[in-house]
Each structure stands twice: as C-alpha cells, then as structure tokens.
CSV table of C-alpha atoms and ligand atoms in Angstrom, one decimal:
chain,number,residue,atom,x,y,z
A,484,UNK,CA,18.3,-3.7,-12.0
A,485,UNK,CA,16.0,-0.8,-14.1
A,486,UNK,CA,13.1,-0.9,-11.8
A,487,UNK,CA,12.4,1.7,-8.9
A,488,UNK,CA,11.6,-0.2,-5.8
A,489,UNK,CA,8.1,1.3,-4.3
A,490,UNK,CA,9.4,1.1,-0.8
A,491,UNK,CA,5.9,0.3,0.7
A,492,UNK,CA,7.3,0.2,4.3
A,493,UNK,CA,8.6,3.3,4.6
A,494,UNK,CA,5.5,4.5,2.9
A,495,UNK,CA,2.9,2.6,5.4
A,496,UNK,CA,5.2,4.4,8.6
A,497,UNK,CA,4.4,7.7,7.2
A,498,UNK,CA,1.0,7.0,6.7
A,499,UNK,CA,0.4,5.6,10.2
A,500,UNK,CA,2.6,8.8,11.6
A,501,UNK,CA,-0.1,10.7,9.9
A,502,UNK,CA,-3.1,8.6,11.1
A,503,UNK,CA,-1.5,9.3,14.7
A,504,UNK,CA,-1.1,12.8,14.4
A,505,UNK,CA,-4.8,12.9,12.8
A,506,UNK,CA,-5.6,10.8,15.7
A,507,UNK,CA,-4.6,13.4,18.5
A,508,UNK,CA,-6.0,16.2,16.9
A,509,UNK,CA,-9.3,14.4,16.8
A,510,UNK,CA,-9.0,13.4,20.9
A,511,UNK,CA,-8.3,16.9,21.7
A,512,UNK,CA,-11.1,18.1,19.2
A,513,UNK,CA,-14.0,16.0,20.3
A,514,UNK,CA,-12.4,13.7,22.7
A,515,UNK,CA,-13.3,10.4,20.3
A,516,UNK,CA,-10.8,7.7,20.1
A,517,UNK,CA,-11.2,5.6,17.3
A,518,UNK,CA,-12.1,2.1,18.3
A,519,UNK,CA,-11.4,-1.1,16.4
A,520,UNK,CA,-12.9,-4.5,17.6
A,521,UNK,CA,-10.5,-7.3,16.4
A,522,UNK,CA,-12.2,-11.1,16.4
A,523,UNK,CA,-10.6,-13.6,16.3
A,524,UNK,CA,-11.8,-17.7,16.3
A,525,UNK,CA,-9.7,-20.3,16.4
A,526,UNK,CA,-6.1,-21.2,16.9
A,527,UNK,CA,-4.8,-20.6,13.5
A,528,UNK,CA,-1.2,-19.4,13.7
A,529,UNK,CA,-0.9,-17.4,10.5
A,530,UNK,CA,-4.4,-16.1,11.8
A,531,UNK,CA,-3.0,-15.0,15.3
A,532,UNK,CA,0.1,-13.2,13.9
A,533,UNK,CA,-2.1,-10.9,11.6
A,534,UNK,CA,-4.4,-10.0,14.6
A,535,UNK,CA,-0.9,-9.3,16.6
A,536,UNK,CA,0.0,-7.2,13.9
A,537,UNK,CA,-3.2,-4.9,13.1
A,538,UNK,CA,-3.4,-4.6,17.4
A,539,UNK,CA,0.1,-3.4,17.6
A,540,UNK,CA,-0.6,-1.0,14.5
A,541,UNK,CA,-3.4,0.1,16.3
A,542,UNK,CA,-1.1,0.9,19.5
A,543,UNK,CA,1.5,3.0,17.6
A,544,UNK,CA,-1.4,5.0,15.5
A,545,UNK,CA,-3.2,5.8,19.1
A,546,UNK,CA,-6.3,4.4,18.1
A,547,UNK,CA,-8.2,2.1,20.4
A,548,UNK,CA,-8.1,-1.7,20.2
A,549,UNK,CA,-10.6,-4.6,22.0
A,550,UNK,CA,-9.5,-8.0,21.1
A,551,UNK,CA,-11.9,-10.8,21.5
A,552,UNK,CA,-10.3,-14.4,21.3
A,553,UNK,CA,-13.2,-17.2,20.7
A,554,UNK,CA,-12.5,-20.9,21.1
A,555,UNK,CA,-12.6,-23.2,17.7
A,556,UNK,CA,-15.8,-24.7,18.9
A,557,UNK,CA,-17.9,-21.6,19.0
A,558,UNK,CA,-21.3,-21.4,17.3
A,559,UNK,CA,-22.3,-19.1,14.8
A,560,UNK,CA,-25.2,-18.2,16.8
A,561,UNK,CA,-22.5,-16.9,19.5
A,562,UNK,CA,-20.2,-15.6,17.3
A,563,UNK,CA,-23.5,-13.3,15.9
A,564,UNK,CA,-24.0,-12.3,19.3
A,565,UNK,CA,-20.7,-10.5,19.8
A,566,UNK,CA,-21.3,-9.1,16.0
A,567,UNK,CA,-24.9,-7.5,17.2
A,568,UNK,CA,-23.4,-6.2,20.4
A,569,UNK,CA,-19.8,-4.7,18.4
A,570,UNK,CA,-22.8,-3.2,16.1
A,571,UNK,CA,-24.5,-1.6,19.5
A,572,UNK,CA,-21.7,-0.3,21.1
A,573,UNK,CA,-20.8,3.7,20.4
A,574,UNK,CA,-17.0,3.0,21.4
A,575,UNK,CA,-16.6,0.6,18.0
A,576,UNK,CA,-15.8,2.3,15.1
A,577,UNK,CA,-14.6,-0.6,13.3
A,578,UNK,CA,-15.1,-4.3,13.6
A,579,UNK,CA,-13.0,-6.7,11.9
A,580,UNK,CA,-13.3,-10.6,11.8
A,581,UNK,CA,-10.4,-12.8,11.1
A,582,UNK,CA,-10.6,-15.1,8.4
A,583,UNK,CA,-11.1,-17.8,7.9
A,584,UNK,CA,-13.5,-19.1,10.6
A,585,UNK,CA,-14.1,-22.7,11.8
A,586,UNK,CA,-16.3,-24.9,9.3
A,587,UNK,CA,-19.3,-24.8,11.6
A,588,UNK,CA,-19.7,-21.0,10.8
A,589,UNK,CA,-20.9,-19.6,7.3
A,590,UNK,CA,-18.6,-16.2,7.3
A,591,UNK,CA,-20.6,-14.3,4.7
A,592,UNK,CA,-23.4,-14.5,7.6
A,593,UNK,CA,-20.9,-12.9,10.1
A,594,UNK,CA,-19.5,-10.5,7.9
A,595,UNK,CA,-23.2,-9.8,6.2
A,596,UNK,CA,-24.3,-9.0,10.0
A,597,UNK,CA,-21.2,-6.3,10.8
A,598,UNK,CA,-22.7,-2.7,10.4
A,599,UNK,CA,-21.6,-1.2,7.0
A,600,UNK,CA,-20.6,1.6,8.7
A,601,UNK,CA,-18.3,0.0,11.0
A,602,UNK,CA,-16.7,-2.3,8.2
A,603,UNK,CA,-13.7,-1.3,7.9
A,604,UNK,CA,-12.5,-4.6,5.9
A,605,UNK,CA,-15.3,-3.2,3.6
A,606,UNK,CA,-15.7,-6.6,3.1
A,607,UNK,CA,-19.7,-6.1,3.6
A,608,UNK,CA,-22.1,-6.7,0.0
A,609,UNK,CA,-23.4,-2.8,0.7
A,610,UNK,CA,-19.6,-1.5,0.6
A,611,UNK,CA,-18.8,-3.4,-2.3
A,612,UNK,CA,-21.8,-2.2,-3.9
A,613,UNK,CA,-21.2,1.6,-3.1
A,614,UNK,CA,-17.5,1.0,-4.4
A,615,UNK,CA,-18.8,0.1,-7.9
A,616,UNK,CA,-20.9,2.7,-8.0
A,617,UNK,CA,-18.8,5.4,-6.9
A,618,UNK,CA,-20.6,6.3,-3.2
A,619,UNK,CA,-18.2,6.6,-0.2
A,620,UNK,CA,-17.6,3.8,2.1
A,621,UNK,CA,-15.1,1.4,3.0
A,622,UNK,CA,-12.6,0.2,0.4
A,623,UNK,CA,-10.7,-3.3,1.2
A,624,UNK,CA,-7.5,-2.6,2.8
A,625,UNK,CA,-4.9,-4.0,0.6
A,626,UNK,CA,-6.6,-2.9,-2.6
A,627,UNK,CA,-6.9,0.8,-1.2
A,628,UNK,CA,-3.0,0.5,0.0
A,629,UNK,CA,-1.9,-0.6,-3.7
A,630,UNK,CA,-3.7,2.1,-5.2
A,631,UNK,CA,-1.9,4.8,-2.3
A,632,UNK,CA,1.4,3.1,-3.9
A,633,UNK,CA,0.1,3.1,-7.6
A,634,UNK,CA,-0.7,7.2,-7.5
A,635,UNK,CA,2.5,7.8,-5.9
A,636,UNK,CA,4.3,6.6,-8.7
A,637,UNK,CA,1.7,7.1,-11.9
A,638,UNK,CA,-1.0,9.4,-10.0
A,639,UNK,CA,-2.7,10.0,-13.6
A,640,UNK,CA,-3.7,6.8,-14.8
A,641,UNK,CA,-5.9,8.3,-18.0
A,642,UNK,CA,-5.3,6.8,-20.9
A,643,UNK,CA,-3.2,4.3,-19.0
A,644,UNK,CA,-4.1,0.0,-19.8
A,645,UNK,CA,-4.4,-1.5,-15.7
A,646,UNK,CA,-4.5,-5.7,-15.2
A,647,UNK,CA,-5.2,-7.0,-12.3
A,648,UNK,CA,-4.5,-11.0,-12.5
A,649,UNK,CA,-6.9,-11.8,-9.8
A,650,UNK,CA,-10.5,-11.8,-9.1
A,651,UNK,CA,-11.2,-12.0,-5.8
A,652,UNK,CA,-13.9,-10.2,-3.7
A,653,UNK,CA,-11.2,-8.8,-1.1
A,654,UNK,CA,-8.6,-7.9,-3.6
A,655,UNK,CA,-9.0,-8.2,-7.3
A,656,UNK,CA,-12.4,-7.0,-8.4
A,657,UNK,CA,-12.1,-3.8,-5.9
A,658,UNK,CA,-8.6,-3.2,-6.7
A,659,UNK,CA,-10.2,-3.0,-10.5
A,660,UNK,CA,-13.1,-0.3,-9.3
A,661,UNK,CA,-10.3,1.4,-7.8
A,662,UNK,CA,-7.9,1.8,-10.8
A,663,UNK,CA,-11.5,2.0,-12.6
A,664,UNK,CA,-12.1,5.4,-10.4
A,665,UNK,CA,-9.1,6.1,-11.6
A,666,UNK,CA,-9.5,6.5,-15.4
A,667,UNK,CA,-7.2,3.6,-16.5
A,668,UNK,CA,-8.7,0.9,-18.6
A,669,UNK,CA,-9.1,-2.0,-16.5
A,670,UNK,CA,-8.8,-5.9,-17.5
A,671,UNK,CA,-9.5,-8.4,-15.0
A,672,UNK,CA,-7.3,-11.3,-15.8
A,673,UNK,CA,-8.3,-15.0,-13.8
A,674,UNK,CA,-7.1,-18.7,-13.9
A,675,UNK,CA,-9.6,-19.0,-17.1
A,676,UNK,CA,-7.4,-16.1,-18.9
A,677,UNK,CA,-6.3,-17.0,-22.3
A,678,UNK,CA,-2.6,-15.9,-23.4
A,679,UNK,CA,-2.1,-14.6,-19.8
A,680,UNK,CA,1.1,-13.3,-20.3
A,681,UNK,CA,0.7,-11.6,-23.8
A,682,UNK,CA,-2.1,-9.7,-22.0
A,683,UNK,CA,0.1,-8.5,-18.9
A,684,UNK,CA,2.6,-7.5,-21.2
A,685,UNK,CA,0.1,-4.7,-22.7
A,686,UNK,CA,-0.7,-3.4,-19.2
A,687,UNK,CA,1.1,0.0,-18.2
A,688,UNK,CA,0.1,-0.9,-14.4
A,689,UNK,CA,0.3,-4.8,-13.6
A,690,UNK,CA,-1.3,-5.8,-10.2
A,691,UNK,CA,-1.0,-9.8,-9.1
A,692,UNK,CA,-3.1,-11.0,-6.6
A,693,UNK,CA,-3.0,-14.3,-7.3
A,694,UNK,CA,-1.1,-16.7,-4.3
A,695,UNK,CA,0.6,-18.5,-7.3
A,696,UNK,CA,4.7,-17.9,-6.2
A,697,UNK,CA,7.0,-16.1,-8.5
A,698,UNK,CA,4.2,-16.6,-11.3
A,699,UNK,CA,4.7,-13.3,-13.2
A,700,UNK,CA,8.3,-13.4,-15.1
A,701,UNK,CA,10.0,-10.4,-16.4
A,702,UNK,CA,9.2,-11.4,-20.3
A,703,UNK,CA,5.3,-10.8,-19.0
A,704,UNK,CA,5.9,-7.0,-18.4
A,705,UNK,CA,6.9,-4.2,-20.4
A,706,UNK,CA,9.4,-2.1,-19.9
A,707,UNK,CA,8.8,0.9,-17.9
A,708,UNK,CA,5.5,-1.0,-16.3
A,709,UNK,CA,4.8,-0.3,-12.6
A,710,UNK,CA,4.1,-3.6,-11.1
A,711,UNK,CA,2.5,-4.0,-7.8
A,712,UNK,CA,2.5,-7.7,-6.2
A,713,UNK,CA,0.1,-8.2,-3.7
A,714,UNK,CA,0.9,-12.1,-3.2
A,715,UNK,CA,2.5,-13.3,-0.2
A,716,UNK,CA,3.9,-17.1,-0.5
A,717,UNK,CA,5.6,-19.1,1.5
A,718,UNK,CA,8.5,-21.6,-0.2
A,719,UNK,CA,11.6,-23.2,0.4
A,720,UNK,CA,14.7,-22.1,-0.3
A,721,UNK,CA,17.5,-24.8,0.6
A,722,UNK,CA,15.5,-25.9,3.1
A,723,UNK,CA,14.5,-22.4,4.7
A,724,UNK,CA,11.2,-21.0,4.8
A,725,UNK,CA,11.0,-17.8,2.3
A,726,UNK,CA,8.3,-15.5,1.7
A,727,UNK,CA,7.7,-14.4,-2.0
A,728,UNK,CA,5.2,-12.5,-4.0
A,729,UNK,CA,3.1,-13.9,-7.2
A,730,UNK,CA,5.8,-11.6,-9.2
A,731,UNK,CA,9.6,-13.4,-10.2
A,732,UNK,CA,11.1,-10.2,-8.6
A,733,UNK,CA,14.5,-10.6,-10.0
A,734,UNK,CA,13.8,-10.9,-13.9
A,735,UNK,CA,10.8,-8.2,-13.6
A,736,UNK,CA,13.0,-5.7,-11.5
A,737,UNK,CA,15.3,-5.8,-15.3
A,738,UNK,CA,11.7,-4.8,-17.0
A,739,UNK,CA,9.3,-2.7,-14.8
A,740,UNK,CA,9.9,1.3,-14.4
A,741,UNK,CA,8.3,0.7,-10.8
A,742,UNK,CA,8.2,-2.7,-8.6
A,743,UNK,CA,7.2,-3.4,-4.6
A,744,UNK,CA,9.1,-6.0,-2.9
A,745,UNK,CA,7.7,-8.8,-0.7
A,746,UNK,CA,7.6,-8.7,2.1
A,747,UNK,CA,7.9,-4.8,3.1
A,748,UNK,CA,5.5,-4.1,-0.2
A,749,UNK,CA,2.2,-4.6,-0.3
A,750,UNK,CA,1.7,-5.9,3.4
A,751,UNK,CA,2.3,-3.2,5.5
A,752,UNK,CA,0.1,-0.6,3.7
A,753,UNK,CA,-2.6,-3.1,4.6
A,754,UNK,CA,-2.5,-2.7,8.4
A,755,UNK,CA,-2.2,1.2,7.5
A,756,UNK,CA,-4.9,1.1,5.7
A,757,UNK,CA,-6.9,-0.5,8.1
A,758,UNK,CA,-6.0,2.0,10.7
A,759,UNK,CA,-6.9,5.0,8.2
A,760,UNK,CA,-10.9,3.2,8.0
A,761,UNK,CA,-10.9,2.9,11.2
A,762,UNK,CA,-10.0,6.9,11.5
A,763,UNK,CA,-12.3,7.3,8.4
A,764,UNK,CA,-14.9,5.8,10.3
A,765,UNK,CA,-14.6,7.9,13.3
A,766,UNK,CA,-14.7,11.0,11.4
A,767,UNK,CA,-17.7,10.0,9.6
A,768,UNK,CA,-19.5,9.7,13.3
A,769,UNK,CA,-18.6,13.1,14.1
A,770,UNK,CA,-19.4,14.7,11.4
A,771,UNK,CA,-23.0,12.9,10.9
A,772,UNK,CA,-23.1,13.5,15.1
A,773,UNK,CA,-22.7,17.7,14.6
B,837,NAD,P1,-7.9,-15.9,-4.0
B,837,NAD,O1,-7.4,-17.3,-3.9
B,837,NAD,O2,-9.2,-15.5,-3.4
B,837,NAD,O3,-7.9,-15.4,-5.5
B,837,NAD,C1,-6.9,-15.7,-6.4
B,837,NAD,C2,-7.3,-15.3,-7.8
B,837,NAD,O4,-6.2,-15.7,-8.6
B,837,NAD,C3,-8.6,-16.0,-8.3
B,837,NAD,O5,-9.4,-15.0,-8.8
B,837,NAD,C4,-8.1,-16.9,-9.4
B,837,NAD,O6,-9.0,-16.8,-10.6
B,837,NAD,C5,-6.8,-16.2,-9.8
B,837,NAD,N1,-5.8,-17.2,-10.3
B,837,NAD,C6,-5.5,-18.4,-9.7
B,837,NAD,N2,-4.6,-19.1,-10.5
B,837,NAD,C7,-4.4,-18.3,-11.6
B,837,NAD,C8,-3.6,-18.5,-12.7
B,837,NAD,N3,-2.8,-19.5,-12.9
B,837,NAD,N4,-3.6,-17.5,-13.6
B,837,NAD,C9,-4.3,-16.4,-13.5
B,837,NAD,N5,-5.1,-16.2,-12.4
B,837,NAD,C10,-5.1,-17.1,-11.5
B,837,NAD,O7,-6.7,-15.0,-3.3
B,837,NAD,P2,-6.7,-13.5,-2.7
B,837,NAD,O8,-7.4,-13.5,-1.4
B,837,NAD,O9,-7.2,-12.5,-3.7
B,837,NAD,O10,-5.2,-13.3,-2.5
B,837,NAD,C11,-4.2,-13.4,-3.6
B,837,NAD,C12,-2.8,-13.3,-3.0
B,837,NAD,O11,-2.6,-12.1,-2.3
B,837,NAD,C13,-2.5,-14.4,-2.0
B,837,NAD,O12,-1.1,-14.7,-2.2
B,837,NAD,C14,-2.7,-13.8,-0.7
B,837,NAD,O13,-1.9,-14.3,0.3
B,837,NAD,C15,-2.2,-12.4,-1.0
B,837,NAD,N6,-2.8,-11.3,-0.1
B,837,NAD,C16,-1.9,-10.4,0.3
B,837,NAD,C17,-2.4,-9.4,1.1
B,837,NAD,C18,-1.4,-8.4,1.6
B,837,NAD,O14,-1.7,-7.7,2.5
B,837,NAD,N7,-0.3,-8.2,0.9
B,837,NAD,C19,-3.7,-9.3,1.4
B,837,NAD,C20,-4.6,-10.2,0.9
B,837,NAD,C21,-4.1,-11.2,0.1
C-alpha cells in the first residue's frame, strides 16, 4: 500500500477532547452549557442508532442533550410545534431533526422553520446561502469534517484541481464552497458526468459522496491524490453484512498519497462536527449577549 491512511477516528477524539475542554472553560466563564435538541420521528433503525450516537457524543463532549422521540403517525403541524418552541427556548443552541421523516411530513418545511441560528446541520436555505457567499454560519457537518481532514493533509489547496462526485445539498455542493473557500478549483462531478473517471483522475483532492459501493477504482486516481470517501454502504461479504465507502479502498490505497477508511473515516468527524456547531453556536450567543 502507498497511501497514508487519514485516521479520521483518532482525529474526531481529539477534536471532541477539545470541544470538552472548550466546553468547561465556557461553563466556568459564563455558566452556559451548550444545548442540542435531538428529534427524532419514527422507528427507523439506522435512524435511532445515529441519534444514539450524536447523544452519546454529546455526553462525552459535556454539552447538553434533550431527546424528543415522536411516534410515526405524528403530524407536521405537531412536529412544527416542538420546532417553534426548540426556536423559543434560551437553553437550545442547536436543534437537529433526523432524517428522513414519515411521508405525511414535508421536511424542507420543518427544517425551513428551525432558527438559522440554532441549525447546526446548517441544513437551513439562509446557511446554505451565507456559505456560498462567504458570511459565517453553520456549515453541514460531514462536509466541514472532510475539509478538517483535507487541510490536515494538503492545508494549501491553491493552485490545487478538487472533484467532488456528488451533488447533494447536505454534502456535495457545500463540500464544493468549502474547498471553493479554499482556493482549489472545484468540479462538481454527478450521475450525468461524462468520462467520470478521466475527470477524477485530474483531481489532486478527490471527494465521493455518492452511496454507489466501491465505485471509485484505483485507475480513477492519480498518484499522490488525497482521496476522501464520504460514502457509507452496506454489502455482503460471504454472507456477512460489511460496511464500505463509494471508494475501492484496496486498489486506490496502491494510488492515492492520502486515503480515509470506512468506517472510522469520514463518520466520526461528523458527530464532532456537530458538537463543535453546537459549541459555535453557543459562543455566538454570548458574544452577541455581551
Ligand atoms: P445523495 O443520494 O443525496 O446524493 C448522491 C449524489 O451522487 C447525487 O448528487 C448523484 O448525482 C450522484 N451520483 C449518483 N450516482 C452517480 C454515479 N454513478 N456517478 C456519479 N455521481 C453519481 O447522497 P448524499 O446524502 O450526498 O450521501 C452520499 C453518500 O455519503 C451516501 O453513501 C451516504 O450514506 C454517505 N453519507 C455519509 C456521511 C458520513 O457521515 N460519512 C454523511 C452523509 C452521507
């Protein structure tokens, strides 16, 4: 193997000792505990086991956590309600809403409703919009956790070509602003990309976020690239349940300079990440408080 593994769990615990230790200081300071309300609708399993997660990353960072566990059935109208009232209430810094929801209820309503400033998913149109054009607020998680990975690696990206094979709202297109912010050059590659791998193998940074398993093959990378896999797949392997990224691991590992695993890549600087907005967005309080 040529690559260096980008050992984003290791990584993610020292960003979360550091949220904690922030965390502290900022109890003792002003004696504000950053709060995250974590929704959750349903009973979908894969759904439940993220909220676990993020609560128990919440625990170990010292930050506060409410969990509010809805039945499938509930109506938009009520699940609105406990968005205005997150929105009211001073102990809420941050408000996150599992997706996806039931069918009965239209989730860019929801997430429209959540206060900008307490979205730390940034998943709202006005932080999306202040991402493109450069104005603080909250970046999506996972995209803000690749790009921590990214600039430890290549932290001067000038001059540098960046694809990102995806174009999602909650990870492509802002990972792009991101690397964007950055100075790279950016292409946004998509399912309607012509010569998909020809393009990836000009890009000096190669982000997939795609959901497409073991998609990206060593002969789609050059050498020395750093390559960052967001996806997270589950296949079968002799009959086991594996999980793998949208990236072929083992022939890209012979290519790339720089590579993250899945799991223990991507994944766990999410959840850090979306303690550090929830931090973010306690310090912002303060400081537009004093
Ligand atoms: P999405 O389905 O919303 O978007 C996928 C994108 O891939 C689309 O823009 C589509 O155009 C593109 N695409 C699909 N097929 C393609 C192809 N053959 N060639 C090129 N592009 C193609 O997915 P998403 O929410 O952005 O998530 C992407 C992956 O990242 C999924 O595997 C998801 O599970 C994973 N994910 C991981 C984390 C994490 O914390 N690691 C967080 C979010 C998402």
């Amino acid at each position: 193997m040529v690559a260096e593994i980008i050992d984003g769990f290791a990584i993610a615990a020292e960003l979360r000792r550091d949220i904690a230790a922030r965390a502290a200081e900022m109890k003792e300071a002003y004696g504000v505990v950053p709060g995250l309300a974590v929704v959750l609708v349903g009973d979908d399993p894969a759904s439940a086991v993220y909220v676990r997660n993020k609560l128990k990353a919440t625990a170990e960072c010292g930050l506060r956590s409410v969990e509010h566990v809805l039945p499938a059935n509930t109506s938009e109208a009520d699940l609105l309600d406990l968005v205005g009232k997150l929105n009211a209430d001073p102990s809420v810094h941050g408000i996150l809403v599992q997706l996806p929801l039931p069918k009965q209820i239209d989730a860019d309503k929801v997430l429209g409703l959540i206060d900008p400033d307490k979205d730390v998913d940034g998943f709202h149109p006005v932080n999306a919009g202040r991402l493109s054009i450069g104005l603080p607020g909250f970046v999506p998680c996972t995209p803000r956790g690749s790009q921590i990975l990214i600039d430890r690696v290549l932290p001067n990206l000038a001059g540098k070509h960046a694809v990102v094979i995806g174009r999602s709202n909650i990870v492509g297109k802002p990972m792009a602003q991101l690397l964007l912010q950055k100075n790279a050059t950016v292409t946004i590659a998509h399912s309607k990309t012509a010569d998909l791998p020809g393009l990836c193998r000009t890009a000096d940074v190669l982000v997939a976020a795609v959901g497409r398993p073991l998609m990206v093959k060593g002969d789609w990378v050059k050498p020395g690239a750093v390559v960052i896999d967001v996806g997270i797949n589950r296949i079968e392997v002799d009959g086991k349940g594996k999980l793998v990224g949208d990236v072929d691991f083992a022939s890209v590992a012979e290519v790339a300079g720089h590579i993250t695993p899945v799991p223990k890549g991507v994944g766990p600087m999410t959840i850090a990440c979306l303690m550090l907005n929830t931090l973010d967005s306690a310090a912002r309080r303060i400081a537009a408080e004093s």
